[in-house]
mmCIF file of C-alpha atoms in Angstrom:
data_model
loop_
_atom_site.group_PDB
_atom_site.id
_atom_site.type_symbol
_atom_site.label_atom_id
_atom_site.label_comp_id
_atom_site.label_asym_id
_atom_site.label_seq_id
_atom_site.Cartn_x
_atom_site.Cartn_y
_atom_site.Cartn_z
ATOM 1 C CA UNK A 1 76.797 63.244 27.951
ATOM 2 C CA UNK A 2 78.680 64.441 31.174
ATOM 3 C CA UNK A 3 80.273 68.008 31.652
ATOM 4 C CA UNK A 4 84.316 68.024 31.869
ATOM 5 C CA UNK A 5 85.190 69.585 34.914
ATOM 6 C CA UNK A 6 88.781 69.925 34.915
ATOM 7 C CA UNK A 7 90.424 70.704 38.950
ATOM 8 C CA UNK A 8 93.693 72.457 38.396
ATOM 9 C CA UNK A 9 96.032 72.731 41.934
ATOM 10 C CA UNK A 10 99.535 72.447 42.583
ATOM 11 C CA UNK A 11 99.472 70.802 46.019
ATOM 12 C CA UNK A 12 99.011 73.671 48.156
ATOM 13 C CA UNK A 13 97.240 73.238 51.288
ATOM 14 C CA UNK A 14 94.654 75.697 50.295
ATOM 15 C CA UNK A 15 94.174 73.427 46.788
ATOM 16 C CA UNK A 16 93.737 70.115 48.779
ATOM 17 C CA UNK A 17 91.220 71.446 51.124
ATOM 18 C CA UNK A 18 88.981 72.662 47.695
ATOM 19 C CA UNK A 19 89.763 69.142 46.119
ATOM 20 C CA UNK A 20 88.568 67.465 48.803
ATOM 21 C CA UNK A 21 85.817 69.790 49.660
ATOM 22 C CA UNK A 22 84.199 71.555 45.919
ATOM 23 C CA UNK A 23 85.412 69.037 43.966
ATOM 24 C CA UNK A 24 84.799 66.132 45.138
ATOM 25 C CA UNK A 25 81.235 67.516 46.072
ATOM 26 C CA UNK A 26 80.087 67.659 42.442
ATOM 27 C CA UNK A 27 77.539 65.037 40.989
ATOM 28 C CA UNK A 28 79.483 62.481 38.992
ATOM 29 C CA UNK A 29 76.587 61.558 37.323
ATOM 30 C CA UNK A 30 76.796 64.912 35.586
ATOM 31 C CA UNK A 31 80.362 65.862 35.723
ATOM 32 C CA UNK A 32 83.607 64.132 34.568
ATOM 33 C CA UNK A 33 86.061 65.268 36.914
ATOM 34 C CA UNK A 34 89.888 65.388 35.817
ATOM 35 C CA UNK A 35 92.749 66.737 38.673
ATOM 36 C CA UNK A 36 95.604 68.416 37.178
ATOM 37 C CA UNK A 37 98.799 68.946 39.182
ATOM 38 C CA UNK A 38 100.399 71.915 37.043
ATOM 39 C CA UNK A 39 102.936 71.838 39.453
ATOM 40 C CA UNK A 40 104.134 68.141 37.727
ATOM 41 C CA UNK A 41 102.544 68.296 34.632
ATOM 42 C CA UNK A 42 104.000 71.985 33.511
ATOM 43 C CA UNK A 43 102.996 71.524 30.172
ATOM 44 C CA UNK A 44 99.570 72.288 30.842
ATOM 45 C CA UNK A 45 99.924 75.768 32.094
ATOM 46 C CA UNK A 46 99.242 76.969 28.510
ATOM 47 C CA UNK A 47 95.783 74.932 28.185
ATOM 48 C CA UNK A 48 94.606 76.197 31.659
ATOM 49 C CA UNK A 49 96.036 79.571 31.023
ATOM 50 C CA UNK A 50 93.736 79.649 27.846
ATOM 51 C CA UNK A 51 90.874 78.505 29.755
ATOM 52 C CA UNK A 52 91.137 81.485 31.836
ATOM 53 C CA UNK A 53 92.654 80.020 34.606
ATOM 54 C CA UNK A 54 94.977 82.969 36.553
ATOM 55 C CA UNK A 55 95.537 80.785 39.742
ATOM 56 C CA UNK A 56 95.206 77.407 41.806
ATOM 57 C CA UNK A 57 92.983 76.352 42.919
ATOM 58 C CA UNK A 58 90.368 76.220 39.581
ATOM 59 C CA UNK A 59 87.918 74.718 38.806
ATOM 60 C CA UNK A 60 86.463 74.427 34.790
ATOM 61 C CA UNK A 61 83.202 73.437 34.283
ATOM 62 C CA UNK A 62 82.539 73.035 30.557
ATOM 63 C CA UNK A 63 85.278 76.024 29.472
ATOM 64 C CA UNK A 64 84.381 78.252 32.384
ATOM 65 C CA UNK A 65 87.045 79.192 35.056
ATOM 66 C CA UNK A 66 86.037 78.986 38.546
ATOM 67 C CA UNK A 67 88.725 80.477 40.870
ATOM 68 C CA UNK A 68 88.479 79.155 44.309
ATOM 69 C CA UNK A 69 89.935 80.858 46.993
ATOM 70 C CA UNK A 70 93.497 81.595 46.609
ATOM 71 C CA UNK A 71 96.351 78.782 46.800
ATOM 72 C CA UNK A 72 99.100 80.169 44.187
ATOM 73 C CA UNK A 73 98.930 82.204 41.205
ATOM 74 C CA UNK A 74 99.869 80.532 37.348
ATOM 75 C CA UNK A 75 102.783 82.837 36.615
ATOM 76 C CA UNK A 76 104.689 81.600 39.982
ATOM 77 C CA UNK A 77 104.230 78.173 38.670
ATOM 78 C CA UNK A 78 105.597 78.745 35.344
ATOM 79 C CA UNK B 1 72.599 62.503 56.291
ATOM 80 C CA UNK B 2 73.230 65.337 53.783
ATOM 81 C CA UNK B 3 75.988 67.625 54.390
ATOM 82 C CA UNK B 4 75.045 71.543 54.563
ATOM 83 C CA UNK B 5 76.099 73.537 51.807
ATOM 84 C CA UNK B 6 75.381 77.384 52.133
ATOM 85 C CA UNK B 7 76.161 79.581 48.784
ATOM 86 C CA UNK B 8 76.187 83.151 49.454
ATOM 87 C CA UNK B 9 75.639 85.886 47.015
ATOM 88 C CA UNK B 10 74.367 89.791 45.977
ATOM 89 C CA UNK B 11 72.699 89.186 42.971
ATOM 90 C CA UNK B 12 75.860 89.926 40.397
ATOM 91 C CA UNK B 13 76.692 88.553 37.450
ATOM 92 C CA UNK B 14 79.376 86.996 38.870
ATOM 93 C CA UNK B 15 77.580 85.435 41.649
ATOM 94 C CA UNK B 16 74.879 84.451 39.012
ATOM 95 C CA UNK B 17 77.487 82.101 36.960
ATOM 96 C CA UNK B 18 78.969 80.626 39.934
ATOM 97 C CA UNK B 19 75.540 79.354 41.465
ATOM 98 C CA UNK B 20 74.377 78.330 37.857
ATOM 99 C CA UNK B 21 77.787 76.888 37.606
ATOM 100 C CA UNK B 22 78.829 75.232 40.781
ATOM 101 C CA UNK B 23 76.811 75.811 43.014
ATOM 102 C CA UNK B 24 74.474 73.751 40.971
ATOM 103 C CA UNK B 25 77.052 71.098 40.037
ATOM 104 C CA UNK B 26 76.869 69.701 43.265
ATOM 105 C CA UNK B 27 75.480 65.992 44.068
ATOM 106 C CA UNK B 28 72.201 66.804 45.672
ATOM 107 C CA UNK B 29 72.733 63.506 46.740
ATOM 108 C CA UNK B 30 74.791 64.264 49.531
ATOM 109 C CA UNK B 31 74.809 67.881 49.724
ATOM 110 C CA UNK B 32 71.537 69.626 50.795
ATOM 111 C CA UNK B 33 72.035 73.601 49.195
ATOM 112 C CA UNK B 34 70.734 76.447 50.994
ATOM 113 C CA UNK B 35 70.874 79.998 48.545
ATOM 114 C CA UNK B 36 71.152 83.065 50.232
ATOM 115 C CA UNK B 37 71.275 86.943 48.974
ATOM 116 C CA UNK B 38 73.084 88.884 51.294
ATOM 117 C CA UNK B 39 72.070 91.831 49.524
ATOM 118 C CA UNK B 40 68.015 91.019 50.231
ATOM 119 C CA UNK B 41 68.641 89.123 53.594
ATOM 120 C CA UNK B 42 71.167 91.505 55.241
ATOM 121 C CA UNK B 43 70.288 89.696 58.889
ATOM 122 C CA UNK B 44 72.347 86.852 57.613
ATOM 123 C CA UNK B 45 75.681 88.613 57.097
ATOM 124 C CA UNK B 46 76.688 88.042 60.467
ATOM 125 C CA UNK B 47 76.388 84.305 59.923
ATOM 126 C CA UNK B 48 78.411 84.236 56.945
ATOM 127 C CA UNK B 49 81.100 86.632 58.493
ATOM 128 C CA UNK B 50 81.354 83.982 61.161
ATOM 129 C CA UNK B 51 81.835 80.827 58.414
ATOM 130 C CA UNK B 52 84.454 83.322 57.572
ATOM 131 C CA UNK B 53 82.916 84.463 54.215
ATOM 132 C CA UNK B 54 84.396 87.694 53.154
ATOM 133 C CA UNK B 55 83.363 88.229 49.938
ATOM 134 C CA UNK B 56 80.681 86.734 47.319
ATOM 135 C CA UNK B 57 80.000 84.380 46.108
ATOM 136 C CA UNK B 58 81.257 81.830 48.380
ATOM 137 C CA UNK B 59 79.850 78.370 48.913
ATOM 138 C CA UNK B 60 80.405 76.787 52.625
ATOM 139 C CA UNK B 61 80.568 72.969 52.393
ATOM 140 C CA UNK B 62 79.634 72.305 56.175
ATOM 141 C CA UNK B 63 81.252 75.006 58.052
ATOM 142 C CA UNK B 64 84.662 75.354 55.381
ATOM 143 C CA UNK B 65 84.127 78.805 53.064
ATOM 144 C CA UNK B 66 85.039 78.651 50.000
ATOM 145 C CA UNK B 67 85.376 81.827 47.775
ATOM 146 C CA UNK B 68 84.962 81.886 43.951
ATOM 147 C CA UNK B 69 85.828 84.566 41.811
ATOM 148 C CA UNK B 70 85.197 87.938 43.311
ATOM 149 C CA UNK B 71 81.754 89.559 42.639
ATOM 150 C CA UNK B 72 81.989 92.013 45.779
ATOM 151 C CA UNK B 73 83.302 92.255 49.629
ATOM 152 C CA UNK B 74 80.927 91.819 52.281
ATOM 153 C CA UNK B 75 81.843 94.732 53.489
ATOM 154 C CA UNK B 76 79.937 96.231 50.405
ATOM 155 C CA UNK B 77 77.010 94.303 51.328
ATOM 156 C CA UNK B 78 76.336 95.885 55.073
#
């Protein structure tokens, strides 16, 4: 049974770079990677808010936040 | 050939769940992952101030830093 990772971004240059880089470095034998845009799919603020996430780019492995670097914070994508 | 991947920390708890977290989610497969404490190998801050680490943890993915969360500055650590 794989972990969910879950990538949340919003298409900032600082997001791609940790896409491309972090998560597309993890083991997919292990992990089940899903990329969010919030920036197009808005009505998942409120799940990744309640994950913890506070700003883009995160990463969730399992239901823990990972905040990597600093791209845009959730409230400014609201 | 395995890319480098360098994850710096100081011991905390936050640096604790990211390298249990992601630094350990990463395909060993094409990622070869070197762990170093700042705090206990001080000789090797200069190195990560030059990969343009400023704070821990941070994983570098080849020579690209990437911070997550915040466990402490490495100006703390010197």
């Amino acid at each position: 049974m794989k972990t969910k990772a879950r990538f949340y971004h919003a298409g900032c240059p600082v997001c791609v770079s940790a896409e491309q880089n972090v998560a597309q470095a993890l083991d997919t034998k292990r992990y089940e990677l899903e990329i969010v845009h919030l920036g197009e799919h808005k009505n998942r603020l409120a799940e990744a808010r309640e994950l913890g996430v506070q700003s883009v780019p995160a990463l969730v492995l399992g239901d823990q936040p990972f905040h990597i670097n600093f791209g845009a914070s959730l409230d400014d994508l609201s």
